[in-house]
Amino acid sequence: MPRKIAAGNWKMNGTTASLAELFAIAAAHQDPKVDILICPPATLLARITDAGAIALGGQDCHVNTTGAHTGDISAVMLADAGATFCLTGHSERRTDHGEDNATVAAKSLAAHAAGLTAVICIGETLAEREAGETLAVLSAQIAGSVPAEATAQNTVIAYEPVWAIGTGLVPSTDQIAEAHAHIRAELSDKDIPLLYGGSVKASNAAEIFAVPNVDGALVGGASLRAADFSPIITALENA
Ligand code: PEP
């Protein structure tokens, strides 16, 4: 059985005051039955010395370890700052920074080399779904972005339909089930955890976690406040 993971992606949100939310989540889940991950902005990541049972992750890493890459952060630096995970290939990176599958694979390998678990994000756009291309897109993204040496120890896959991220739109449970079954089949030789991401909130978490092959969630907006994220963690514990 893949391990269950409740992951929060704070994106470009959070200043010093936001650390209180992270500590509130840690206080509410001191002995969690699932893995909890929060990916704060790097400015906060480096300042957290004790996150309790919460694992910390970066939101992106450079493919190189060091070098003349102004504004970038390497996986080694994230590990040095206390991260044990790193998101790669989030749709906002793919869209805003033109990251293709090969870049995502290289970043995932860089994360692995630094001892980080790569949370590799894949998902179709609305146009691709409406064209009936969802499963083909997922196959291409898996083939191109997931390194051959990925294992259940160093990799997590997050299925995030682009049209569901930050929109309040959520696929039907049948659509989630179809996508996750497809991803599981593509990675059948590995017991990699599969997370669903896209407008997960306390009110829909239990229904999503009941879908076969859903091992947790990657949560954006609803991970910013303990009052919103904590019930999602609890829903996963009870799934
Ligand atoms: C995300 O950023 O990965 C995400 C799923 O965001 P939201 O939960 O806000 O849709």
Short mmCIF file of C-alpha atoms and ligand atoms in Angstrom, two decimals:
data_model
loop_
_atom_site.label_atom_id
_atom_site.label_comp_id
_atom_site.label_asym_id
_atom_site.label_seq_id
_atom_site.Cartn_x
_atom_site.Cartn_y
_atom_site.Cartn_z
CA MET A 1 0.00 0.00 0.00
CA PRO A 2 1.41 3.44 -0.88
CA ARG A 3 1.71 5.78 2.07
CA LYS A 4 -0.94 8.48 2.54
CA ILE A 5 0.14 12.10 2.23
CA ALA A 6 -1.62 15.40 2.92
CA ALA A 7 0.51 18.02 1.16
CA GLY A 8 0.14 21.78 1.20
CA ASN A 9 1.57 24.12 -1.42
CA TRP A 10 1.68 27.69 -0.16
CA LYS A 11 2.87 29.03 -3.54
CA MET A 12 3.94 32.72 -3.34
CA ASN A 13 2.00 33.27 -0.13
CA GLY A 14 3.20 33.70 3.41
CA THR A 15 5.23 36.05 5.54
CA THR A 16 6.42 35.71 9.12
CA ALA A 17 2.89 35.73 10.54
CA SER A 18 2.03 32.66 8.45
CA LEU A 19 4.42 30.52 10.47
CA ALA A 20 1.79 30.51 13.21
CA GLU A 21 -0.49 28.56 10.85
CA LEU A 22 2.17 25.92 10.27
CA PHE A 23 2.82 25.59 13.98
CA ALA A 24 -0.94 25.32 14.63
CA ILE A 25 -1.16 22.45 12.13
CA ALA A 26 1.80 20.76 13.82
CA ALA A 27 0.20 21.18 17.24
CA ALA A 28 -3.11 19.73 16.05
CA HIS A 29 -1.45 16.67 14.45
CA GLN A 30 1.37 15.63 16.77
CA ASP A 31 0.97 11.92 16.07
CA PRO A 32 -0.62 11.85 12.61
CA LYS A 33 -1.67 8.62 10.94
CA VAL A 34 -0.67 10.09 7.58
CA ASP A 35 2.36 11.97 6.30
CA ILE A 36 1.91 15.74 6.35
CA LEU A 37 3.94 17.93 4.02
CA ILE A 38 3.97 21.70 3.68
CA CYS A 39 5.83 23.52 0.92
CA PRO A 40 6.17 27.11 2.15
CA PRO A 41 7.99 29.83 0.22
CA ALA A 42 11.75 29.42 0.52
CA THR A 43 11.97 32.56 2.66
CA LEU A 44 9.99 30.78 5.38
CA LEU A 45 11.35 27.27 4.81
CA ALA A 46 14.81 28.32 5.88
CA ARG A 47 13.49 29.75 9.14
CA ILE A 48 11.57 26.71 10.39
CA THR A 49 13.69 24.79 12.84
CA ASP A 50 10.99 22.57 14.36
CA ALA A 51 7.90 21.67 12.37
CA GLY A 52 6.94 18.75 14.59
CA ALA A 53 5.56 15.88 12.51
CA ILE A 54 5.27 18.05 9.41
CA ALA A 55 7.74 17.45 6.60
CA LEU A 56 8.87 20.49 4.64
CA GLY A 57 9.31 20.82 0.92
CA GLY A 58 10.49 23.24 -1.71
CA GLN A 59 8.14 24.35 -4.48
CA ASP A 60 10.72 24.04 -7.26
CA CYS A 61 14.43 23.42 -7.69
CA HIS A 62 17.05 24.13 -10.33
CA VAL A 63 18.47 21.24 -12.34
CA ASN A 64 22.00 22.16 -11.23
CA THR A 65 23.52 22.03 -7.77
CA THR A 66 25.30 25.40 -7.84
CA GLY A 67 26.11 28.07 -10.38
CA ALA A 68 25.29 31.37 -12.01
CA HIS A 69 21.50 31.13 -11.95
CA THR A 70 20.26 34.31 -10.32
CA GLY A 71 17.10 33.86 -8.29
CA ASP A 72 17.08 30.07 -8.48
CA ILE A 73 17.42 27.56 -5.65
CA SER A 74 19.04 24.15 -5.93
CA ALA A 75 17.76 20.94 -4.41
CA VAL A 76 20.90 20.75 -2.30
CA MET A 77 20.08 24.19 -0.86
CA LEU A 78 16.51 23.09 -0.08
CA ALA A 79 17.81 20.00 1.70
CA ASP A 80 20.28 22.16 3.60
CA ALA A 81 17.38 24.40 4.69
CA GLY A 82 15.46 21.44 6.09
CA ALA A 83 13.38 20.22 3.16
CA THR A 84 12.86 16.53 2.54
CA PHE A 85 10.51 16.96 -0.44
CA CYS A 86 10.36 19.18 -3.53
CA LEU A 87 7.52 19.83 -5.95
CA THR A 88 8.52 19.51 -9.59
CA GLY A 89 6.50 20.32 -12.69
CA HIS A 90 3.67 22.17 -10.98
CA SER A 91 1.40 23.51 -13.73
CA GLU A 92 2.23 27.07 -12.67
CA ARG A 93 5.92 26.31 -13.30
CA ARG A 94 5.08 24.61 -16.60
CA THR A 95 2.94 27.60 -17.68
CA ASP A 96 4.73 30.60 -16.12
CA HIS A 97 8.27 29.36 -16.73
CA GLY A 98 7.83 27.21 -19.83
CA GLU A 99 9.01 24.03 -18.12
CA ASP A 100 8.65 21.01 -20.38
CA ASN A 101 8.64 17.35 -19.43
CA ALA A 102 12.40 16.98 -19.93
CA THR A 103 13.06 19.88 -17.57
CA VAL A 104 10.71 18.39 -15.00
CA ALA A 105 12.51 15.04 -15.25
CA ALA A 106 15.88 16.76 -14.80
CA LYS A 107 14.59 18.68 -11.76
CA SER A 108 13.18 15.47 -10.30
CA LEU A 109 16.56 13.78 -10.73
CA ALA A 110 18.24 16.78 -9.07
CA ALA A 111 15.82 16.42 -6.15
CA HIS A 112 16.61 12.71 -5.86
CA ALA A 113 20.34 13.37 -5.98
CA ALA A 114 19.94 15.79 -3.05
CA GLY A 115 18.04 13.16 -1.07
CA LEU A 116 14.64 14.80 -1.58
CA THR A 117 11.40 13.09 -2.53
CA ALA A 118 10.16 14.64 -5.77
CA VAL A 119 6.43 15.38 -5.92
CA ILE A 120 6.01 15.34 -9.70
CA CYS A 121 2.88 17.18 -10.87
CA ILE A 122 1.00 16.19 -14.00
CA GLY A 123 -2.42 17.03 -15.37
CA GLU A 124 -4.39 18.02 -18.44
CA THR A 125 -5.71 21.41 -19.48
CA LEU A 126 -9.42 21.95 -20.02
CA ALA A 127 -8.90 21.99 -23.79
CA GLU A 128 -7.10 18.65 -23.60
CA ARG A 129 -9.89 17.15 -21.50
CA GLU A 130 -12.57 18.43 -23.84
CA ALA A 131 -10.66 16.98 -26.78
CA GLY A 132 -10.66 13.57 -25.08
CA GLU A 133 -6.89 13.64 -24.69
CA THR A 134 -6.62 13.41 -20.89
CA LEU A 135 -5.21 9.90 -20.61
CA ALA A 136 -2.82 10.40 -23.54
CA VAL A 137 -1.56 13.64 -21.97
CA LEU A 138 -1.00 11.89 -18.65
CA SER A 139 0.88 9.06 -20.37
CA ALA A 140 3.11 11.54 -22.19
CA GLN A 141 3.78 13.49 -19.00
CA ILE A 142 4.64 10.31 -17.10
CA ALA A 143 6.92 9.10 -19.89
CA GLY A 144 8.63 12.48 -20.12
CA SER A 145 8.72 13.77 -16.54
CA VAL A 146 9.08 10.73 -14.31
CA PRO A 147 12.69 9.46 -14.25
CA ALA A 148 13.13 5.74 -14.88
CA GLU A 149 14.79 5.35 -11.51
CA ALA A 150 11.76 6.77 -9.62
CA THR A 151 10.68 4.62 -6.68
CA ALA A 152 8.04 4.73 -3.97
CA GLN A 153 10.77 6.05 -1.67
CA ASN A 154 11.89 9.02 -3.76
CA THR A 155 8.81 9.98 -5.79
CA VAL A 156 5.18 11.01 -5.36
CA ILE A 157 2.89 11.80 -8.30
CA ALA A 158 0.29 14.56 -7.99
CA TYR A 159 -2.53 14.42 -10.55
CA GLU A 160 -3.65 18.03 -10.86
CA PRO A 161 -6.02 18.89 -13.71
CA VAL A 162 -4.90 22.40 -14.67
CA TRP A 163 -8.50 23.57 -14.93
CA ALA A 164 -9.19 22.55 -11.32
CA ILE A 165 -6.26 24.41 -9.72
CA GLY A 166 -7.42 27.47 -7.82
CA THR A 167 -10.72 27.59 -9.71
CA GLY A 168 -13.15 25.88 -7.34
CA LEU A 169 -13.86 23.39 -10.14
CA VAL A 170 -13.36 19.74 -9.21
CA PRO A 171 -13.54 16.73 -11.53
CA SER A 172 -16.20 14.16 -10.78
CA THR A 173 -15.11 11.24 -8.65
CA ASP A 174 -15.43 9.07 -11.78
CA GLN A 175 -13.01 11.37 -13.62
CA ILE A 176 -10.55 11.28 -10.72
CA ALA A 177 -10.89 7.49 -10.51
CA GLU A 178 -10.24 7.10 -14.24
CA ALA A 179 -7.13 9.30 -14.16
CA HIS A 180 -5.69 7.68 -11.05
CA ALA A 181 -6.33 4.15 -12.34
CA HIS A 182 -4.53 5.11 -15.54
CA ILE A 183 -1.55 6.58 -13.68
CA ARG A 184 -1.39 3.53 -11.40
CA ALA A 185 -1.39 1.24 -14.43
CA GLU A 186 1.39 3.26 -16.09
CA LEU A 187 3.50 2.93 -12.93
CA SER A 188 2.36 -0.59 -12.09
CA ASP A 189 5.83 -1.79 -11.18
CA LYS A 190 6.13 0.89 -8.48
CA ASP A 191 4.07 1.57 -5.35
CA ILE A 192 4.34 5.35 -5.78
CA PRO A 193 1.80 7.44 -3.80
CA LEU A 194 -0.72 9.19 -6.08
CA LEU A 195 -2.13 12.50 -4.84
CA TYR A 196 -5.09 14.37 -6.28
CA GLY A 197 -4.79 18.16 -6.46
CA GLY A 198 -7.20 20.88 -7.56
CA SER A 199 -9.61 22.81 -5.32
CA VAL A 200 -9.52 20.27 -2.49
CA LYS A 201 -11.20 21.64 0.63
CA ALA A 202 -12.63 20.31 3.86
CA SER A 203 -16.07 19.90 2.30
CA ASN A 204 -14.95 17.64 -0.57
CA ALA A 205 -11.89 15.90 0.90
CA ALA A 206 -13.61 12.78 2.29
CA GLU A 207 -15.36 12.12 -1.04
CA ILE A 208 -12.08 12.48 -2.96
CA PHE A 209 -10.11 10.31 -0.51
CA ALA A 210 -12.69 7.53 -0.99
CA VAL A 211 -11.76 7.27 -4.69
CA PRO A 212 -9.62 4.19 -5.48
CA ASN A 213 -5.92 4.87 -5.98
CA VAL A 214 -6.11 8.31 -4.31
CA ASP A 215 -3.42 8.25 -1.60
CA GLY A 216 -3.83 11.85 -0.50
CA ALA A 217 -3.99 15.39 -1.80
CA LEU A 218 -1.85 18.29 -2.89
CA VAL A 219 -3.69 21.36 -1.60
CA GLY A 220 -3.07 24.98 -2.51
CA GLY A 221 -5.43 27.62 -1.16
CA ALA A 222 -6.92 25.47 1.60
CA SER A 223 -3.47 24.70 3.04
CA LEU A 224 -2.73 28.28 4.02
CA ARG A 225 -4.74 28.27 7.23
CA ALA A 226 -4.74 25.59 9.90
CA ALA A 227 -8.52 25.86 10.22
CA ASP A 228 -8.85 24.84 6.56
CA PHE A 229 -6.01 22.32 6.23
CA SER A 230 -6.42 20.46 9.50
CA PRO A 231 -9.85 18.97 8.59
CA ILE A 232 -8.41 17.79 5.27
CA ILE A 233 -5.62 15.97 7.14
CA THR A 234 -8.22 14.45 9.47
CA ALA A 235 -10.35 13.34 6.49
CA LEU A 236 -7.31 11.53 5.07
CA GLU A 237 -6.60 9.91 8.44
CA ASN A 238 -10.17 8.62 8.49
CA ALA A 239 -10.24 7.47 4.85
C1 PEP B 1 -2.04 23.48 -6.18
O1 PEP B 1 -1.50 24.57 -6.10
O2 PEP B 1 -1.34 22.49 -6.43
C2 PEP B 1 -3.48 23.40 -5.99
C3 PEP B 1 -4.05 22.23 -6.13
O3 PEP B 1 -4.15 24.56 -5.66
P1 PEP B 1 -5.67 24.68 -5.14
O4 PEP B 1 -5.86 23.64 -4.06
O5 PEP B 1 -5.78 26.06 -4.62
O6 PEP B 1 -6.56 24.40 -6.30
#
